[in-house]
């Protein structure tokens, strides 16, 4: 699980977040200051040259498994499409202390934000839970607001996980290969709230991407930011097909359950969806 040596350095990690931000913007899932990205890094990275300012902070929740880890997190109100050009202005890095409840926030003199992302609690909780379960030394979490997925979550029948996954995974054969556990669905909860944070952690234990109804999605990867964004793209493309079919009077067949099962069998994928 996670990455092998030689580990990427800070510049490569920042570049990967910038590229992730660009791709989220490219699918119209990061309007205004919507969306946020974080990565959890388990090896030493040099911070002081680019992020020389330091302040002590209290974490929004205990993250005992992240002691000694560095969390690279986008700032509140910053735009994902600006990350690539000016990462230091839009990102803070939290080195978590041994107590798991406090940390040092390292920032650049060019910092353009007051606080870390408003979804900081959900990012932190998912990193802590994943590191505790898998021991990975790298983990990326991306929140975005893709319009077709979010639109479908406003339609009550799509807020059932099995219904949503079966309908969305039927448009392209590779979708079920990339999202074998389907897509998680949470009911509407207030952004940044404790109930959303808790339900999100539970859903991302079994899914690689979860929809927050009437809001957006969160995706994760223990390989790269790019992999997490890929999951958002696969799910959003599927939702766009589903939306097209809805407005076109349901004229398309989609892959049948038998066709999906044949794909799953051929590629040896474990899934509960078909
Ligand atoms: Zn949001």
PDB file of C-alpha atoms and ligand atoms in Angstrom:
ATOM      1  CA  UNK A   1       0.000   0.000   0.000  1.00  0.00           C
ATOM      2  CA  UNK A   2       1.218   3.526  -0.685  1.00  0.00           C
ATOM      3  CA  UNK A   3       4.373   4.640  -2.500  1.00  0.00           C
ATOM      4  CA  UNK A   4       7.848   3.085  -2.810  1.00  0.00           C
ATOM      5  CA  UNK A   5      11.191   4.867  -2.655  1.00  0.00           C
ATOM      6  CA  UNK A   6      12.430   7.142  -4.115  1.00  0.00           C
ATOM      7  CA  UNK A   7       9.646   9.244  -2.636  1.00  0.00           C
ATOM      8  CA  UNK A   8       8.458  12.396  -4.422  1.00  0.00           C
ATOM      9  CA  UNK A   9       9.723  15.663  -2.953  1.00  0.00           C
ATOM     10  CA  UNK A  10       7.688  18.711  -2.013  1.00  0.00           C
ATOM     11  CA  UNK A  11       7.799  20.299  -5.468  1.00  0.00           C
ATOM     12  CA  UNK A  12       6.498  17.137  -7.129  1.00  0.00           C
ATOM     13  CA  UNK A  13       3.736  16.814  -4.534  1.00  0.00           C
ATOM     14  CA  UNK A  14       2.671  20.436  -5.029  1.00  0.00           C
ATOM     15  CA  UNK A  15       2.746  19.951  -8.818  1.00  0.00           C
ATOM     16  CA  UNK A  16       0.494  16.877  -8.494  1.00  0.00           C
ATOM     17  CA  UNK A  17      -2.038  18.882  -6.484  1.00  0.00           C
ATOM     18  CA  UNK A  18      -1.884  21.685  -9.084  1.00  0.00           C
ATOM     19  CA  UNK A  19      -2.548  19.216 -11.869  1.00  0.00           C
ATOM     20  CA  UNK A  20      -5.436  17.725  -9.880  1.00  0.00           C
ATOM     21  CA  UNK A  21      -6.904  21.200  -9.429  1.00  0.00           C
ATOM     22  CA  UNK A  22      -6.606  21.904 -13.144  1.00  0.00           C
ATOM     23  CA  UNK A  23      -8.431  18.689 -14.030  1.00  0.00           C
ATOM     24  CA  UNK A  24     -11.229  19.318 -11.510  1.00  0.00           C
ATOM     25  CA  UNK A  25     -11.703  22.764 -13.089  1.00  0.00           C
ATOM     26  CA  UNK A  26     -11.614  21.221 -16.591  1.00  0.00           C
ATOM     27  CA  UNK A  27     -14.746  19.157 -15.851  1.00  0.00           C
ATOM     28  CA  UNK A  28     -16.533  22.178 -14.341  1.00  0.00           C
ATOM     29  CA  UNK A  29     -16.391  20.644 -10.857  1.00  0.00           C
ATOM     30  CA  UNK A  30     -14.573  23.533  -9.172  1.00  0.00           C
ATOM     31  CA  UNK A  31     -16.548  26.712  -9.811  1.00  0.00           C
ATOM     32  CA  UNK A  32     -15.487  29.772  -7.813  1.00  0.00           C
ATOM     33  CA  UNK A  33     -13.726  28.509  -4.693  1.00  0.00           C
ATOM     34  CA  UNK A  34     -15.566  25.136  -4.721  1.00  0.00           C
ATOM     35  CA  UNK A  35     -13.577  21.966  -4.107  1.00  0.00           C
ATOM     36  CA  UNK A  36     -10.489  21.175  -2.064  1.00  0.00           C
ATOM     37  CA  UNK A  37      -7.541  18.782  -2.146  1.00  0.00           C
ATOM     38  CA  UNK A  38      -5.289  17.316   0.523  1.00  0.00           C
ATOM     39  CA  UNK A  39      -2.518  14.751   0.649  1.00  0.00           C
ATOM     40  CA  UNK A  40      -1.110  12.889   3.637  1.00  0.00           C
ATOM     41  CA  UNK A  41       2.629  12.210   3.444  1.00  0.00           C
ATOM     42  CA  UNK A  42       4.364   9.694   5.720  1.00  0.00           C
ATOM     43  CA  UNK A  43       8.019  10.423   4.818  1.00  0.00           C
ATOM     44  CA  UNK A  44      10.095  13.483   5.751  1.00  0.00           C
ATOM     45  CA  UNK A  45       9.677  16.520   3.495  1.00  0.00           C
ATOM     46  CA  UNK A  46      11.617  19.774   3.742  1.00  0.00           C
ATOM     47  CA  UNK A  47       9.142  22.608   4.433  1.00  0.00           C
ATOM     48  CA  UNK A  48      11.084  25.556   5.742  1.00  0.00           C
ATOM     49  CA  UNK A  49      12.425  26.918   2.468  1.00  0.00           C
ATOM     50  CA  UNK A  50       9.027  27.422   0.794  1.00  0.00           C
ATOM     51  CA  UNK A  51       6.789  27.432   3.892  1.00  0.00           C
ATOM     52  CA  UNK A  52       8.860  29.276   6.532  1.00  0.00           C
ATOM     53  CA  UNK A  53       5.992  30.683   8.641  1.00  0.00           C
ATOM     54  CA  UNK A  54       4.853  28.392  11.452  1.00  0.00           C
ATOM     55  CA  UNK A  55       1.955  28.504  13.902  1.00  0.00           C
ATOM     56  CA  UNK A  56       0.603  25.983  16.359  1.00  0.00           C
ATOM     57  CA  UNK A  57      -2.952  24.784  15.684  1.00  0.00           C
ATOM     58  CA  UNK A  58      -5.462  22.488  17.340  1.00  0.00           C
ATOM     59  CA  UNK A  59      -6.852  19.820  14.994  1.00  0.00           C
ATOM     60  CA  UNK A  60     -10.668  19.739  14.493  1.00  0.00           C
ATOM     61  CA  UNK A  61     -10.626  16.089  15.636  1.00  0.00           C
ATOM     62  CA  UNK A  62      -8.105  13.661  17.078  1.00  0.00           C
ATOM     63  CA  UNK A  63      -5.955  11.996  14.418  1.00  0.00           C
ATOM     64  CA  UNK A  64      -3.790   9.654  16.497  1.00  0.00           C
ATOM     65  CA  UNK A  65      -2.594   7.554  13.531  1.00  0.00           C
ATOM     66  CA  UNK A  66      -1.190  10.603  11.745  1.00  0.00           C
ATOM     67  CA  UNK A  67       1.394  11.575  14.372  1.00  0.00           C
ATOM     68  CA  UNK A  68       4.526  12.700  12.517  1.00  0.00           C
ATOM     69  CA  UNK A  69       2.754  12.859   9.146  1.00  0.00           C
ATOM     70  CA  UNK A  70       2.557  16.000   6.998  1.00  0.00           C
ATOM     71  CA  UNK A  71      -0.829  16.995   5.561  1.00  0.00           C
ATOM     72  CA  UNK A  72      -0.678  19.280   2.540  1.00  0.00           C
ATOM     73  CA  UNK A  73      -4.047  21.063   2.347  1.00  0.00           C
ATOM     74  CA  UNK A  74      -5.688  23.760   0.213  1.00  0.00           C
ATOM     75  CA  UNK A  75      -6.699  27.021   1.898  1.00  0.00           C
ATOM     76  CA  UNK A  76     -10.301  28.111   2.480  1.00  0.00           C
ATOM     77  CA  UNK A  77     -11.702  30.298  -0.289  1.00  0.00           C
ATOM     78  CA  UNK A  78      -8.876  29.519  -2.699  1.00  0.00           C
ATOM     79  CA  UNK A  79      -9.498  28.412  -6.287  1.00  0.00           C
ATOM     80  CA  UNK A  80      -8.395  24.944  -7.403  1.00  0.00           C
ATOM     81  CA  UNK A  81      -7.561  26.267 -10.865  1.00  0.00           C
ATOM     82  CA  UNK A  82      -4.984  28.646  -9.312  1.00  0.00           C
ATOM     83  CA  UNK A  83      -3.099  25.886  -7.453  1.00  0.00           C
ATOM     84  CA  UNK A  84      -0.803  25.030 -10.316  1.00  0.00           C
ATOM     85  CA  UNK A  85       0.459  28.578 -10.929  1.00  0.00           C
ATOM     86  CA  UNK A  86       0.888  29.531  -7.259  1.00  0.00           C
ATOM     87  CA  UNK A  87       0.842  26.507  -4.943  1.00  0.00           C
ATOM     88  CA  UNK A  88       2.539  28.229  -2.014  1.00  0.00           C
ATOM     89  CA  UNK A  89      -0.070  31.019  -1.931  1.00  0.00           C
ATOM     90  CA  UNK A  90      -2.965  28.552  -1.818  1.00  0.00           C
ATOM     91  CA  UNK A  91      -1.678  25.661   0.319  1.00  0.00           C
ATOM     92  CA  UNK A  92      -0.776  25.091   3.978  1.00  0.00           C
ATOM     93  CA  UNK A  93       1.129  22.120   5.394  1.00  0.00           C
ATOM     94  CA  UNK A  94       0.290  20.703   8.812  1.00  0.00           C
ATOM     95  CA  UNK A  95       2.892  18.595  10.572  1.00  0.00           C
ATOM     96  CA  UNK A  96       0.935  16.578  13.144  1.00  0.00           C
ATOM     97  CA  UNK A  97       2.382  16.293  16.629  1.00  0.00           C
ATOM     98  CA  UNK A  98       2.822  13.080  18.591  1.00  0.00           C
ATOM     99  CA  UNK A  99      -0.312  13.801  20.653  1.00  0.00           C
ATOM    100  CA  UNK A 100      -2.463  13.498  17.480  1.00  0.00           C
ATOM    101  CA  UNK A 101      -4.560  16.519  18.493  1.00  0.00           C
ATOM    102  CA  UNK A 102      -2.302  19.468  17.618  1.00  0.00           C
ATOM    103  CA  UNK A 103       0.079  20.360  14.833  1.00  0.00           C
ATOM    104  CA  UNK A 104       2.272  23.037  13.322  1.00  0.00           C
ATOM    105  CA  UNK A 105       0.784  24.825  10.305  1.00  0.00           C
ATOM    106  CA  UNK A 106       3.546  25.830   7.883  1.00  0.00           C
ATOM    107  CA  UNK A 107       2.696  28.529   5.351  1.00  0.00           C
ATOM    108  CA  UNK A 108       4.356  30.769   2.795  1.00  0.00           C
ATOM    109  CA  UNK A 109       4.768  34.559   3.192  1.00  0.00           C
ATOM    110  CA  UNK A 110       2.606  34.685   0.034  1.00  0.00           C
ATOM    111  CA  UNK A 111      -0.286  32.928   1.798  1.00  0.00           C
ATOM    112  CA  UNK A 112      -3.689  34.137   0.528  1.00  0.00           C
ATOM    113  CA  UNK A 113      -6.017  32.403   3.022  1.00  0.00           C
ATOM    114  CA  UNK A 114      -6.951  32.715   6.679  1.00  0.00           C
ATOM    115  CA  UNK A 115      -7.964  29.133   7.438  1.00  0.00           C
ATOM    116  CA  UNK A 116      -7.531  25.722   5.859  1.00  0.00           C
ATOM    117  CA  UNK A 117     -10.383  24.361   3.723  1.00  0.00           C
ATOM    118  CA  UNK A 118     -13.836  24.348   5.306  1.00  0.00           C
ATOM    119  CA  UNK A 119     -13.893  20.552   4.768  1.00  0.00           C
ATOM    120  CA  UNK A 120     -10.638  20.132   6.718  1.00  0.00           C
ATOM    121  CA  UNK A 121     -12.365  17.882   9.265  1.00  0.00           C
ATOM    122  CA  UNK A 122     -13.513  15.415   6.587  1.00  0.00           C
ATOM    123  CA  UNK A 123     -10.086  15.331   4.919  1.00  0.00           C
ATOM    124  CA  UNK A 124      -8.333  14.764   8.243  1.00  0.00           C
ATOM    125  CA  UNK A 125     -10.752  12.043   9.368  1.00  0.00           C
ATOM    126  CA  UNK A 126     -10.471  10.081   6.100  1.00  0.00           C
ATOM    127  CA  UNK A 127      -6.657  10.244   6.175  1.00  0.00           C
ATOM    128  CA  UNK A 128      -6.549   9.095   9.807  1.00  0.00           C
ATOM    129  CA  UNK A 129      -9.004   6.250   9.221  1.00  0.00           C
ATOM    130  CA  UNK A 130      -7.214   5.026   6.079  1.00  0.00           C
ATOM    131  CA  UNK A 131      -3.730   5.157   7.626  1.00  0.00           C
ATOM    132  CA  UNK A 132      -5.086   3.287  10.670  1.00  0.00           C
ATOM    133  CA  UNK A 133      -6.662   0.564   8.493  1.00  0.00           C
ATOM    134  CA  UNK A 134      -4.013   0.138   5.815  1.00  0.00           C
ATOM    135  CA  UNK A 135      -0.759   1.675   7.076  1.00  0.00           C
ATOM    136  CA  UNK A 136      -0.299   3.517   3.759  1.00  0.00           C
ATOM    137  CA  UNK A 137       2.469   6.126   3.627  1.00  0.00           C
ATOM    138  CA  UNK A 138       0.588   8.250   1.080  1.00  0.00           C
ATOM    139  CA  UNK A 139      -3.060   9.197   0.709  1.00  0.00           C
ATOM    140  CA  UNK A 140      -4.830  11.771  -1.466  1.00  0.00           C
ATOM    141  CA  UNK A 141      -8.354  13.135  -0.874  1.00  0.00           C
ATOM    142  CA  UNK A 142     -10.229  15.349  -3.331  1.00  0.00           C
ATOM    143  CA  UNK A 143     -13.579  17.093  -2.846  1.00  0.00           C
ATOM    144  CA  UNK A 144     -15.237  18.475  -5.997  1.00  0.00           C
ATOM    145  CA  UNK A 145     -18.697  19.497  -7.163  1.00  0.00           C
ATOM    146  CA  UNK A 146     -19.315  17.817 -10.542  1.00  0.00           C
ATOM    147  CA  UNK A 147     -22.632  19.065 -11.941  1.00  0.00           C
ATOM    148  CA  UNK A 148     -24.153  15.870 -13.395  1.00  0.00           C
ATOM    149  CA  UNK A 149     -23.439  13.723 -10.327  1.00  0.00           C
ATOM    150  CA  UNK A 150     -24.707  16.470  -8.064  1.00  0.00           C
ATOM    151  CA  UNK A 151     -27.814  16.989 -10.204  1.00  0.00           C
ATOM    152  CA  UNK A 152     -28.695  13.272 -10.038  1.00  0.00           C
ATOM    153  CA  UNK A 153     -28.338  13.378  -6.243  1.00  0.00           C
ATOM    154  CA  UNK A 154     -31.221  15.887  -6.213  1.00  0.00           C
ATOM    155  CA  UNK A 155     -33.474  13.204  -7.787  1.00  0.00           C
ATOM    156  CA  UNK A 156     -34.698  11.010  -4.897  1.00  0.00           C
ATOM    157  CA  UNK A 157     -34.478   7.623  -6.678  1.00  0.00           C
ATOM    158  CA  UNK A 158     -30.730   8.130  -7.271  1.00  0.00           C
ATOM    159  CA  UNK A 159     -30.016   8.495  -3.571  1.00  0.00           C
ATOM    160  CA  UNK A 160     -30.132   4.687  -3.234  1.00  0.00           C
ATOM    161  CA  UNK A 161     -26.584   3.308  -3.598  1.00  0.00           C
ATOM    162  CA  UNK A 162     -27.433   0.141  -5.504  1.00  0.00           C
ATOM    163  CA  UNK A 163     -29.772   1.968  -7.905  1.00  0.00           C
ATOM    164  CA  UNK A 164     -27.289   4.769  -8.509  1.00  0.00           C
ATOM    165  CA  UNK A 165     -24.324   2.434  -9.027  1.00  0.00           C
ATOM    166  CA  UNK A 166     -26.175   0.107 -11.402  1.00  0.00           C
ATOM    167  CA  UNK A 167     -27.478   2.990 -13.471  1.00  0.00           C
ATOM    168  CA  UNK A 168     -24.168   4.839 -13.651  1.00  0.00           C
ATOM    169  CA  UNK A 169     -21.834   1.904 -14.176  1.00  0.00           C
ATOM    170  CA  UNK A 170     -23.729   0.726 -17.277  1.00  0.00           C
ATOM    171  CA  UNK A 171     -22.530   3.357 -19.753  1.00  0.00           C
ATOM    172  CA  UNK A 172     -18.918   2.335 -20.395  1.00  0.00           C
ATOM    173  CA  UNK A 173     -17.337  -1.085 -19.716  1.00  0.00           C
ATOM    174  CA  UNK A 174     -14.341   0.341 -17.842  1.00  0.00           C
ATOM    175  CA  UNK A 175     -16.413   2.190 -15.260  1.00  0.00           C
ATOM    176  CA  UNK A 176     -17.056  -0.928 -13.168  1.00  0.00           C
ATOM    177  CA  UNK A 177     -13.358  -1.848 -13.442  1.00  0.00           C
ATOM    178  CA  UNK A 178     -12.386   1.523 -11.979  1.00  0.00           C
ATOM    179  CA  UNK A 179     -15.211   1.722  -9.420  1.00  0.00           C
ATOM    180  CA  UNK A 180     -15.791  -1.959  -8.501  1.00  0.00           C
ATOM    181  CA  UNK A 181     -17.442  -1.070  -5.188  1.00  0.00           C
ATOM    182  CA  UNK A 182     -19.756   1.353  -6.955  1.00  0.00           C
ATOM    183  CA  UNK A 183     -20.405   4.869  -5.740  1.00  0.00           C
ATOM    184  CA  UNK A 184     -21.345   5.660  -2.146  1.00  0.00           C
ATOM    185  CA  UNK A 185     -24.261   8.020  -1.471  1.00  0.00           C
ATOM    186  CA  UNK A 186     -24.849  10.116   1.633  1.00  0.00           C
ATOM    187  CA  UNK A 187     -28.032  12.096   2.334  1.00  0.00           C
ATOM    188  CA  UNK A 188     -27.764  15.876   2.458  1.00  0.00           C
ATOM    189  CA  UNK A 189     -25.782  17.086   5.460  1.00  0.00           C
ATOM    190  CA  UNK A 190     -24.514  20.550   6.270  1.00  0.00           C
ATOM    191  CA  UNK A 191     -21.066  21.191   4.736  1.00  0.00           C
ATOM    192  CA  UNK A 192     -18.221  20.919   7.227  1.00  0.00           C
ATOM    193  CA  UNK A 193     -20.486  19.349   9.879  1.00  0.00           C
ATOM    194  CA  UNK A 194     -19.672  16.519  12.287  1.00  0.00           C
ATOM    195  CA  UNK A 195     -22.404  14.178  10.900  1.00  0.00           C
ATOM    196  CA  UNK A 196     -21.060  14.627   7.346  1.00  0.00           C
ATOM    197  CA  UNK A 197     -17.511  13.985   8.538  1.00  0.00           C
ATOM    198  CA  UNK A 198     -18.526  10.739  10.298  1.00  0.00           C
ATOM    199  CA  UNK A 199     -20.747   9.380   7.494  1.00  0.00           C
ATOM    200  CA  UNK A 200     -18.099  10.264   4.905  1.00  0.00           C
ATOM    201  CA  UNK A 201     -15.388   8.285   6.726  1.00  0.00           C
ATOM    202  CA  UNK A 202     -17.668   5.244   6.959  1.00  0.00           C
ATOM    203  CA  UNK A 203     -18.604   5.341   3.255  1.00  0.00           C
ATOM    204  CA  UNK A 204     -15.011   5.803   2.048  1.00  0.00           C
ATOM    205  CA  UNK A 205     -13.990   2.640   3.920  1.00  0.00           C
ATOM    206  CA  UNK A 206     -15.766   0.620   1.248  1.00  0.00           C
ATOM    207  CA  UNK A 207     -15.975   3.046  -1.706  1.00  0.00           C
ATOM    208  CA  UNK A 208     -13.338   4.978  -3.633  1.00  0.00           C
ATOM    209  CA  UNK A 209     -15.781   7.824  -4.237  1.00  0.00           C
ATOM    210  CA  UNK A 210     -18.855   9.020  -2.357  1.00  0.00           C
ATOM    211  CA  UNK A 211     -21.574  11.500  -3.329  1.00  0.00           C
ATOM    212  CA  UNK A 212     -22.629  14.082  -0.751  1.00  0.00           C
ATOM    213  CA  UNK A 213     -26.248  14.580  -1.850  1.00  0.00           C
ATOM    214  CA  UNK A 214     -27.089  18.047  -3.197  1.00  0.00           C
ATOM    215  CA  UNK A 215     -23.450  19.125  -2.783  1.00  0.00           C
ATOM    216  CA  UNK A 216     -20.670  17.155  -4.539  1.00  0.00           C
ATOM    217  CA  UNK A 217     -18.293  14.224  -4.100  1.00  0.00           C
ATOM    218  CA  UNK A 218     -15.218  13.099  -2.203  1.00  0.00           C
ATOM    219  CA  UNK A 219     -12.721  10.638  -3.717  1.00  0.00           C
ATOM    220  CA  UNK A 220      -9.528   9.106  -2.361  1.00  0.00           C
ATOM    221  CA  UNK A 221      -6.449   7.224  -3.566  1.00  0.00           C
ATOM    222  CA  UNK A 222      -3.343   5.776  -1.941  1.00  0.00           C
ATOM    223  CA  UNK A 223      -1.408   6.160  -5.218  1.00  0.00           C
ATOM    224  CA  UNK A 224      -1.831   9.766  -6.393  1.00  0.00           C
ATOM    225  CA  UNK A 225      -4.014  12.859  -6.611  1.00  0.00           C
ATOM    226  CA  UNK A 226      -4.428  11.987 -10.275  1.00  0.00           C
ATOM    227  CA  UNK A 227      -5.961   8.612  -9.387  1.00  0.00           C
ATOM    228  CA  UNK A 228      -8.462  10.266  -7.041  1.00  0.00           C
ATOM    229  CA  UNK A 229      -9.429  12.767  -9.745  1.00  0.00           C
ATOM    230  CA  UNK A 230      -9.723   9.904 -12.276  1.00  0.00           C
ATOM    231  CA  UNK A 231     -12.428   8.419 -10.054  1.00  0.00           C
ATOM    232  CA  UNK A 232     -14.324  11.687 -10.074  1.00  0.00           C
ATOM    233  CA  UNK A 233     -14.022  11.866 -13.869  1.00  0.00           C
ATOM    234  CA  UNK A 234     -15.264   8.283 -14.365  1.00  0.00           C
ATOM    235  CA  UNK A 235     -18.249   8.888 -12.089  1.00  0.00           C
ATOM    236  CA  UNK A 236     -19.057  12.294 -13.599  1.00  0.00           C
ATOM    237  CA  UNK A 237     -18.842  10.968 -17.165  1.00  0.00           C
ATOM    238  CA  UNK A 238     -21.217   8.172 -16.182  1.00  0.00           C
ATOM    239  CA  UNK A 239     -23.592  10.708 -14.630  1.00  0.00           C
ATOM    240  CA  UNK A 240     -23.476  12.779 -17.822  1.00  0.00           C
ATOM    241  CA  UNK A 241     -24.561   9.735 -19.860  1.00  0.00           C
ATOM    242  CA  UNK A 242     -27.335   9.068 -17.367  1.00  0.00           C
ATOM    243  CA  UNK A 243     -28.475  12.684 -17.549  1.00  0.00           C
ATOM    244  CA  UNK A 244     -28.409  12.604 -21.364  1.00  0.00           C
ATOM    245  CA  UNK A 245     -30.542   9.474 -21.281  1.00  0.00           C
ATOM    246  CA  UNK A 246     -33.024  11.069 -18.876  1.00  0.00           C
ATOM    247  CA  UNK A 247     -33.528  14.141 -21.057  1.00  0.00           C
ATOM    248  CA  UNK A 248     -33.631  11.986 -24.186  1.00  0.00           C
ATOM    249  CA  UNK A 249     -36.618   9.999 -22.901  1.00  0.00           C
ATOM    250  CA  UNK A 250     -34.665   6.901 -21.854  1.00  0.00           C
ATOM    251  CA  UNK A 251     -34.008   5.629 -25.367  1.00  0.00           C
ATOM    252  CA  UNK A 252     -30.607   4.042 -24.680  1.00  0.00           C
ATOM    253  CA  UNK A 253     -30.010   0.438 -23.643  1.00  0.00           C
ATOM    254  CA  UNK A 254     -26.859   0.884 -21.614  1.00  0.00           C
ATOM    255  CA  UNK A 255     -24.821  -2.224 -20.844  1.00  0.00           C
ATOM    256  CA  UNK A 256     -27.153  -4.970 -19.619  1.00  0.00           C
ATOM    257  CA  UNK A 257     -26.457  -6.740 -16.329  1.00  0.00           C
ATOM    258  CA  UNK A 258     -25.278  -9.783 -18.312  1.00  0.00           C
ATOM    259  CA  UNK A 259     -22.910  -7.623 -20.362  1.00  0.00           C
ATOM    260  CA  UNK A 260     -21.533  -6.022 -17.209  1.00  0.00           C
ATOM    261  CA  UNK A 261     -21.080  -9.468 -15.621  1.00  0.00           C
ATOM    262  CA  UNK A 262     -19.153 -10.640 -18.698  1.00  0.00           C
ATOM    263  CA  UNK A 263     -16.795  -7.655 -18.341  1.00  0.00           C
ATOM    264  CA  UNK A 264     -16.327  -8.325 -14.638  1.00  0.00           C
ATOM    265  CA  UNK A 265     -15.617 -12.025 -15.224  1.00  0.00           C
ATOM    266  CA  UNK A 266     -13.159 -11.395 -18.045  1.00  0.00           C
ATOM    267  CA  UNK A 267     -11.119  -8.932 -16.001  1.00  0.00           C
ATOM    268  CA  UNK A 268     -11.444 -10.837 -12.716  1.00  0.00           C
ATOM    269  CA  UNK A 269     -12.919  -7.884 -10.818  1.00  0.00           C
ATOM    270  CA  UNK A 270     -14.577  -8.386  -7.437  1.00  0.00           C
ATOM    271  CA  UNK A 271     -17.781  -6.372  -7.287  1.00  0.00           C
ATOM    272  CA  UNK A 272     -21.118  -6.378  -5.481  1.00  0.00           C
ATOM    273  CA  UNK A 273     -22.813  -4.224  -8.103  1.00  0.00           C
ATOM    274  CA  UNK A 274     -23.753  -6.876 -10.698  1.00  0.00           C
TER     275      UNK A 274
HETATM  276 ZN1  LIG B   1     -18.152  21.676  -1.357  1.00  0.00          ZN
END
